Coordinates of C-alpha atoms and ligand atoms in Angstrom, one line a residue:
X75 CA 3.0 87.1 12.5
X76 CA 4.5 84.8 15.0
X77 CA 1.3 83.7 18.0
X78 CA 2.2 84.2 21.4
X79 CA 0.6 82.3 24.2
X80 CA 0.7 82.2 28.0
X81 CA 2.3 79.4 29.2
X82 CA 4.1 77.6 32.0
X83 CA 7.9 77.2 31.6
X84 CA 10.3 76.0 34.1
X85 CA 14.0 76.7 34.0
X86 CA 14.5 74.4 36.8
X87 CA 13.7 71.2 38.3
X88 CA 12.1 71.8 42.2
X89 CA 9.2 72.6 44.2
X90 CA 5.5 74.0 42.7
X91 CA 7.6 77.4 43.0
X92 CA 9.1 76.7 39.7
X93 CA 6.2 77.0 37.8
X94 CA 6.5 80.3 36.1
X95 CA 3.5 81.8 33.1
X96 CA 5.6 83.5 30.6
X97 CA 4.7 84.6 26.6
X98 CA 5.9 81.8 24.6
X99 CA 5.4 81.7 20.7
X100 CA 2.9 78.7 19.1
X101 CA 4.4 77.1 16.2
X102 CA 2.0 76.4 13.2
X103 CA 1.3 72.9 13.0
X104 CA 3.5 71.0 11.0
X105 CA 1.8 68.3 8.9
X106 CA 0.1 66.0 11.6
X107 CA 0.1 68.4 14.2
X108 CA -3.1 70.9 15.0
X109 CA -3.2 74.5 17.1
X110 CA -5.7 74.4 20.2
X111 CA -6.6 77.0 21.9
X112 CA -7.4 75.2 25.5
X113 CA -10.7 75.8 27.2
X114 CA -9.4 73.9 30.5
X115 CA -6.7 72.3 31.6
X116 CA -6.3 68.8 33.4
X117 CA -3.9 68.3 36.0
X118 CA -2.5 64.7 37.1
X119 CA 0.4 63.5 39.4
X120 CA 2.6 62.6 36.3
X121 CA 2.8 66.6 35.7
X122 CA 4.7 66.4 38.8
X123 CA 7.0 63.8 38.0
X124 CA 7.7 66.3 35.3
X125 CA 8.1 69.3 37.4
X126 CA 10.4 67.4 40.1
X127 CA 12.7 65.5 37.4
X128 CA 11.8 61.8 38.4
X129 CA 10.8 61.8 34.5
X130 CA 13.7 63.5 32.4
X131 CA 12.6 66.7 30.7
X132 CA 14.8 69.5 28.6
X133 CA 14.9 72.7 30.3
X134 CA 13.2 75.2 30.0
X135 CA 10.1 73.3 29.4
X136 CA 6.3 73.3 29.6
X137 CA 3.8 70.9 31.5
X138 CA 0.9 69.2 31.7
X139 CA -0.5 66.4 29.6
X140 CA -3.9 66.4 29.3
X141 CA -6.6 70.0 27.8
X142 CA -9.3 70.3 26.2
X143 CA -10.6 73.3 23.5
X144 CA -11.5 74.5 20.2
X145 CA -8.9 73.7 17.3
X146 CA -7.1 76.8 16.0
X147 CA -5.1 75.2 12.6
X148 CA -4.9 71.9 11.0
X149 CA -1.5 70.5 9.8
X150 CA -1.7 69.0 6.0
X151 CA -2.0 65.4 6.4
X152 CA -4.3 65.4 9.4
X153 CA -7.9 64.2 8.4
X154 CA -10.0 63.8 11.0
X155 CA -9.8 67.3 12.4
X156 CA -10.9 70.8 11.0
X157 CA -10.8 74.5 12.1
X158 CA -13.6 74.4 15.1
X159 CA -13.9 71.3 16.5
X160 CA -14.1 70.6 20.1
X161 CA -11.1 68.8 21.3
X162 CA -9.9 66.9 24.0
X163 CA -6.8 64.7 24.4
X164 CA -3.7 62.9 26.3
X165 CA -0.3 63.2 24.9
X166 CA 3.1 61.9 25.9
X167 CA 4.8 65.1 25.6
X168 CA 4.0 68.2 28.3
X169 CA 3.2 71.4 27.3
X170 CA -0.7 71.8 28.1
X171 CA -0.4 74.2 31.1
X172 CA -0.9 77.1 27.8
X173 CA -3.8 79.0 26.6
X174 CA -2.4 77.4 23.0
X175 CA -0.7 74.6 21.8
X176 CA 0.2 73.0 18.7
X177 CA 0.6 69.1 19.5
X178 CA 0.8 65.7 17.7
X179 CA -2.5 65.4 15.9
X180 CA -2.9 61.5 16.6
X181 CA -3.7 62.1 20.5
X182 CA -6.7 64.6 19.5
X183 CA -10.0 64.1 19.4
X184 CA -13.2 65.4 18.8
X185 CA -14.8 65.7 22.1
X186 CA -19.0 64.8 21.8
X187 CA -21.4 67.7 22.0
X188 CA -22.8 66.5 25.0
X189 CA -19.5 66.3 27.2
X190 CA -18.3 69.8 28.3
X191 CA -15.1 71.1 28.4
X192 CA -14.5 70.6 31.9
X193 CA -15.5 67.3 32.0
X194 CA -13.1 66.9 28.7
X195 CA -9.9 68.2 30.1
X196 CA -10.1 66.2 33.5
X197 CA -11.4 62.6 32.2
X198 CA -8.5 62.0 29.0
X199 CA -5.5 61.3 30.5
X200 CA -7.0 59.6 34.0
X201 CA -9.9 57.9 32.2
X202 CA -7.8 56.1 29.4
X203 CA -5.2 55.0 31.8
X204 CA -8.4 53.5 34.5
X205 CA -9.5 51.5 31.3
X206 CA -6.6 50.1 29.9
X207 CA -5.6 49.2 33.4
X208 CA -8.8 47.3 33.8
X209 CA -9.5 46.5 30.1
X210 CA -5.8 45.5 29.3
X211 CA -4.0 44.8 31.9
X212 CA -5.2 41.4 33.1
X213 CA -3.8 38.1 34.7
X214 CA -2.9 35.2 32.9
X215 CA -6.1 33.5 34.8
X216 CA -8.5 36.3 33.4
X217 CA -10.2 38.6 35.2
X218 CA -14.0 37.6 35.0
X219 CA -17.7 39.4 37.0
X220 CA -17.1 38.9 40.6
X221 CA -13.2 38.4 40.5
X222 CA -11.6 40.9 43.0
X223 CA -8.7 43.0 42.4
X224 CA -6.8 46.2 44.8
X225 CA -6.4 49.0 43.4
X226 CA -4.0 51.5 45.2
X227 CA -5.1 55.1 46.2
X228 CA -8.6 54.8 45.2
X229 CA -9.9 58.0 46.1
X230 CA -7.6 59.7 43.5
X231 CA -8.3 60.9 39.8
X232 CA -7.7 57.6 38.4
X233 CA -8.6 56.0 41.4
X234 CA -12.0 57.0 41.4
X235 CA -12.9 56.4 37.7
X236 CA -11.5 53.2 38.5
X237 CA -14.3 52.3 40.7
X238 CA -16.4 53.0 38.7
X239 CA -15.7 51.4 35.9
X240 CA -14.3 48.6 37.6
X241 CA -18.2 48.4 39.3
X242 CA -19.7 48.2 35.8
X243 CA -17.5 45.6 34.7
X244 CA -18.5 43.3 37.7
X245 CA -15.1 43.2 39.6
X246 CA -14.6 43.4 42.8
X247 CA -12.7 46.4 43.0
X248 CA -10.5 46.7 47.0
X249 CA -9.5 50.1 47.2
X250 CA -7.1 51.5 49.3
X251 CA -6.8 54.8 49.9
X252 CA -5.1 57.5 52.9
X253 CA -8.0 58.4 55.6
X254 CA -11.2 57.4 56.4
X255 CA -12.7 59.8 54.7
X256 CA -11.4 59.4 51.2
X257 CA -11.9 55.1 51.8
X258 CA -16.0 56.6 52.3
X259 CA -15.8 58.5 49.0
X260 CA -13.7 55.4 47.1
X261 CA -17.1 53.0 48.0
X262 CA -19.9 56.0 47.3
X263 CA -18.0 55.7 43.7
X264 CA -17.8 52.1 43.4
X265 CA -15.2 50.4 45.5
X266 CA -16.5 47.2 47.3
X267 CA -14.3 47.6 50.3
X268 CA -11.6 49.9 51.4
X269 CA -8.9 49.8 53.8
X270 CA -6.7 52.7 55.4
X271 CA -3.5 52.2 54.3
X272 CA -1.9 55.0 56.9
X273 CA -3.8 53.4 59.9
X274 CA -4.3 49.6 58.6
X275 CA -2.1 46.9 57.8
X276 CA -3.4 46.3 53.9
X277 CA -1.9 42.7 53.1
X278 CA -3.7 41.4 56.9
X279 CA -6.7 43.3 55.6
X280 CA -6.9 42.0 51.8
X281 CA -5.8 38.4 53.1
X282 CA -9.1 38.8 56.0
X283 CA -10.9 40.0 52.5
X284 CA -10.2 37.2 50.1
X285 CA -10.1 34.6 52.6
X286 CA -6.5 34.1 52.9
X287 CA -6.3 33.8 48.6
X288 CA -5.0 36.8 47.9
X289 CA -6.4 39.1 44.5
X290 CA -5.8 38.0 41.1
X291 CA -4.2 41.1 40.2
X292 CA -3.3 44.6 41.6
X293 CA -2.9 48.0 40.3
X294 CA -0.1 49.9 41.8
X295 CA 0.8 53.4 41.2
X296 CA 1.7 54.0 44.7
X297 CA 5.0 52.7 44.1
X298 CA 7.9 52.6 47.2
X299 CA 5.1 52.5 50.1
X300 CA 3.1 49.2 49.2
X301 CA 5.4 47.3 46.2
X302 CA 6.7 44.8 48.6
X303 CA 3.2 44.6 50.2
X304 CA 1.2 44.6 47.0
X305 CA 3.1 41.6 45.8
X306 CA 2.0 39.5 49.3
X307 CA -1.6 40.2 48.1
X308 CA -1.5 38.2 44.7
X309 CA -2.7 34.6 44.5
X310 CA -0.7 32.2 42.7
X311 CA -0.1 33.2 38.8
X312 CA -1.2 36.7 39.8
X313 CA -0.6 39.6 38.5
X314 CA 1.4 43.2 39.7
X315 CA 0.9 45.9 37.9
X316 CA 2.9 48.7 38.7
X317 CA 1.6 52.2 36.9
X318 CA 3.3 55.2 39.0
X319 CA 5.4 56.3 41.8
X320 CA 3.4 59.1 43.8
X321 CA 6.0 57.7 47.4
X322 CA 8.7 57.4 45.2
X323 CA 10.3 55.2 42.4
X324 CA 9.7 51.4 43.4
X325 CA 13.1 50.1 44.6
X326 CA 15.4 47.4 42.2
X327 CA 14.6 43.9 42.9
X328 CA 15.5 40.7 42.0
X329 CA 13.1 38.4 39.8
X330 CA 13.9 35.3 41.7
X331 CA 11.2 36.9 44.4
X332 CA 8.8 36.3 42.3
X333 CA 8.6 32.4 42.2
X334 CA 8.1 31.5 46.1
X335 CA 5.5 34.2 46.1
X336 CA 3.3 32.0 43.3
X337 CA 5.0 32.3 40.2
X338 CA 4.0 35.7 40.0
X339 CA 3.8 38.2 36.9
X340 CA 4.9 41.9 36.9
X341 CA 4.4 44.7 34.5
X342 CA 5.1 48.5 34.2
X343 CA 2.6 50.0 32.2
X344 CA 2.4 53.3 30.4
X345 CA -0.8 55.2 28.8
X346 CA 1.1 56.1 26.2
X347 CA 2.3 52.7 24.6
X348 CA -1.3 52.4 24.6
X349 CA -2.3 55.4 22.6
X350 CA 0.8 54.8 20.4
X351 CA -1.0 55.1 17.0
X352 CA -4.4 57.2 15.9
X353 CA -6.6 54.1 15.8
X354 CA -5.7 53.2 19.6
X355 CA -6.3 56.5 20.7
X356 CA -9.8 56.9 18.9
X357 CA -10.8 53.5 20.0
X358 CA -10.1 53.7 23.2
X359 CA -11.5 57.7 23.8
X360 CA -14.7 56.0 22.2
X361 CA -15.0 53.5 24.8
X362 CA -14.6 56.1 27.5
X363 CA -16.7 58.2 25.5
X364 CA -19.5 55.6 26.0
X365 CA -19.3 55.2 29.7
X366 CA -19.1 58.5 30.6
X367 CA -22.3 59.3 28.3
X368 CA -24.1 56.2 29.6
X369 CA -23.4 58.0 33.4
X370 CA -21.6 54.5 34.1
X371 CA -18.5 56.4 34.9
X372 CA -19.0 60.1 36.0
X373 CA -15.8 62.4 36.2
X374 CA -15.7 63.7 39.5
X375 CA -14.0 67.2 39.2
X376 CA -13.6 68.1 42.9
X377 CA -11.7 71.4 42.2
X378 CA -11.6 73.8 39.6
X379 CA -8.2 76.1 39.3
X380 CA -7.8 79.7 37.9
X381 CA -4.3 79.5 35.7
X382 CA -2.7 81.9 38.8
X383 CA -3.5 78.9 41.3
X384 CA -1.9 76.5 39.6
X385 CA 1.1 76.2 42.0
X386 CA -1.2 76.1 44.6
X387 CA -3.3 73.2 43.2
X388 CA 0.5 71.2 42.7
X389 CA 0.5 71.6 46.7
X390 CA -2.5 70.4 47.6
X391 CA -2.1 67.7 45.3
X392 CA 1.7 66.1 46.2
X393 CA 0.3 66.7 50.0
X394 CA -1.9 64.0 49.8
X395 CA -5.1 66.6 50.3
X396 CA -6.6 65.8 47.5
X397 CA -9.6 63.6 46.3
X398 CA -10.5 62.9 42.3
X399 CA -9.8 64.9 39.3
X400 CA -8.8 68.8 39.3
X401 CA -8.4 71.1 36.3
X402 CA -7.6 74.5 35.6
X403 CA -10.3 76.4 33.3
X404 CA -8.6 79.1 31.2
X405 CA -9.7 82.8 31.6
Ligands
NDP444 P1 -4.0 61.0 42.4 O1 -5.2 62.0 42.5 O2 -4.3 59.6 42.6 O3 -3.0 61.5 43.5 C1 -2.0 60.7 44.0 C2 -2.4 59.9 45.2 O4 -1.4 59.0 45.6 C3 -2.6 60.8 46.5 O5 -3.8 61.5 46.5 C4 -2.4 59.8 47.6 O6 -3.7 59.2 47.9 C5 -1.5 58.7 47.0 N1 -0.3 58.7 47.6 C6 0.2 57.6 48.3 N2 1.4 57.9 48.9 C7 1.7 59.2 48.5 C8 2.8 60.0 48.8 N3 3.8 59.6 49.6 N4 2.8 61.3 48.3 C9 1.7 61.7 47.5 N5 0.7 60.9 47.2 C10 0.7 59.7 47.7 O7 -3.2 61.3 41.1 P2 -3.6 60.9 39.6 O8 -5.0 60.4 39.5 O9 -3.1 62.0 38.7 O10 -2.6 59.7 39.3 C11 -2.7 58.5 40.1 C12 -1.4 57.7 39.9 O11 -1.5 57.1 38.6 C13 -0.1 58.5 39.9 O12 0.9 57.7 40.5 C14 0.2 58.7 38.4 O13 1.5 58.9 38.1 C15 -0.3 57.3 37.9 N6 -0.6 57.4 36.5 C16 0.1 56.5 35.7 C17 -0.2 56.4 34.3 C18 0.4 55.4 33.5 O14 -0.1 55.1 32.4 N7 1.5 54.8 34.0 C19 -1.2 57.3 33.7 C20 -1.9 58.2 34.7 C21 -1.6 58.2 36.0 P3 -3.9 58.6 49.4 O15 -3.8 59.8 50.3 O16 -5.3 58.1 49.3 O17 -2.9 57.6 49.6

């Protein structure tokens, strides 16, 4: 008999109104898939890219990227997973926003005893992206203890993992973030300074900061708002890094901008080039794994969601009224 789980399904591209729970069936797993049935659910701004069409999707289609549970069925030719485990994973593909789902096996992984469910469905997907930003993504220069480096919207899910992991490494960390009060939580969690983007100038500010040398490198997932001015905060040699587009898609530009600025270096990076096989994946969930466990990086799960508020928590989220990570615990 064919299982039938609730899930979100949208028919159309739009507004958080779109997001509909309907019956859908779960397929058994093929060969390197598994079944979960999801404990809670983690939601992140690239679920909105999803829902709005900025990132191309088939329609009708699910959402979310990022869950934790129990697995339910084990393709064939998956080995390091059996009937029970506690799971938690990021995947490229959405679909999460379910009480089940059968995924791509490589992105799942046992979750320790020690780290709950919760904390498993919000920390995947925003964890792994703060440490390959910080643990990957690095100038040509290096990045080395006391080096300092801006990180854009601080106070957010990645942002405040960030932070913190940014603090154990040694760095520096500038954060920007929208009020006053989210720059106060951004340096509770780690953040050596902050600055008000909506009510402060932040090149004048990270110039004052640095004393006029601009950061080795900075991590932008702002996007439209601050690209031109996050590429007047590099040094020489430094490097952009350009991860999402929460005001909007960064504009076209022309490389030859980059050489009077300092010979500068852009990337755009993705999570999921990252966690493109199940080696990278395990390695890197076992370094996050670590810091969480060690309490060097704590997940900071500011709001928890029943699967009915769902729409509500996309509001509060593309509003800007939002701080760290928020999830959805299944009922
Ligand atoms: P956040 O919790 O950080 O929420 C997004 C934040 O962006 C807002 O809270 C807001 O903070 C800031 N922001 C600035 N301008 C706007 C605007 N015009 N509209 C809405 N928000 C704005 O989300 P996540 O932690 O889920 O993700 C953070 C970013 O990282 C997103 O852009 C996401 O797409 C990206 N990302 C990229 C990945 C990758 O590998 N490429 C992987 C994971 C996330 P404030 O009010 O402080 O400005």
């Amino acid at each position: 008999m064919t299982e039938m789980s609730r899930a979100i399904r949208m028919q159309s591209h739009g507004s958080a109104d779109v997001l509909e729970w309907v019956d859908v069936p779960v397929t058994e797993p093929g060969p390197q898939e598994v079944r979960v049935r999801h404990h809670a659910l983690g939601i992140n701004y690239i679920d909105i890219y999803f829902r709005t069409g900025l990132y191309p999707q088939t329609l009708p289609g699910g959402l979310g990227q990022e869950a934790s549970g129990v697995v339910e069925a084990v393709g064939t030719e998956v080995k390091h997973l059996k009937v029970g485990d506690r799971v938690a994973y990021a995947t490229n593909l959405p679909g999460s926003y379910a009480e089940h789902r059968t995924l791509n096996a490589a992105h799942v992984c046992v979750l320790p005893d020690d780290i709950s469910f919760e904390t498993g469905a919000a920390m995947m997907l925003k964890g792994l992206t703060a440490q390959y930003l910080l643990l990957k993504c690095k100038p040509v220069e290096g990045l080395n203890r006391g080096d300092q480096v801006l990180f854009h919207a601080a106070a957010g899910g990645v942002g405040l993992l960030a932070c913190q992991w940014a603090r154990a490494l040694g760095y520096e960390l500038i954060g920007t973030a929208g009020s006053d009060d989210k720059c106060e939580l951004a340096r509770e969690f780690g953040a050596a300074h902050t600055i008000n983007y909506r009510s402060q100038n932040f090149v004048e500010e990270v110039k004052r900061l640095t004393q006029g040398q601009g950061v080795k490198v900075v991590y932008d997932s702002v996007g439209k708002d601050t690209w031109e001015g996050s590429l007047d905060c590099l040094r020489p040699f430094g490097l952009m890094v350009s991860f999402g587009n929460s005001s909007g898609a960064v504009p076209a530009f022309a490389p030859g901008v980059l050489g009077p600025k300092g010979s500068l270096y852009v990337t755009r990076q993705t999570l999921f080039t990252h966690l493109r096989t199940r080696e990278s994946t395990q390695q890197m969930a076992d370094a996050l794994f670590e810091v969480v466990r060690k309490g060097q990086v704590k997940i900071p799960i500011t709001r928890t969601y029943s699967m009915e508020q769902l729409r509500e928590a996309h509001v509060a989220l593309e509003s800007r009224a939002t701080t760290g990570c928020m999830i959805v615990t299944m009922t």
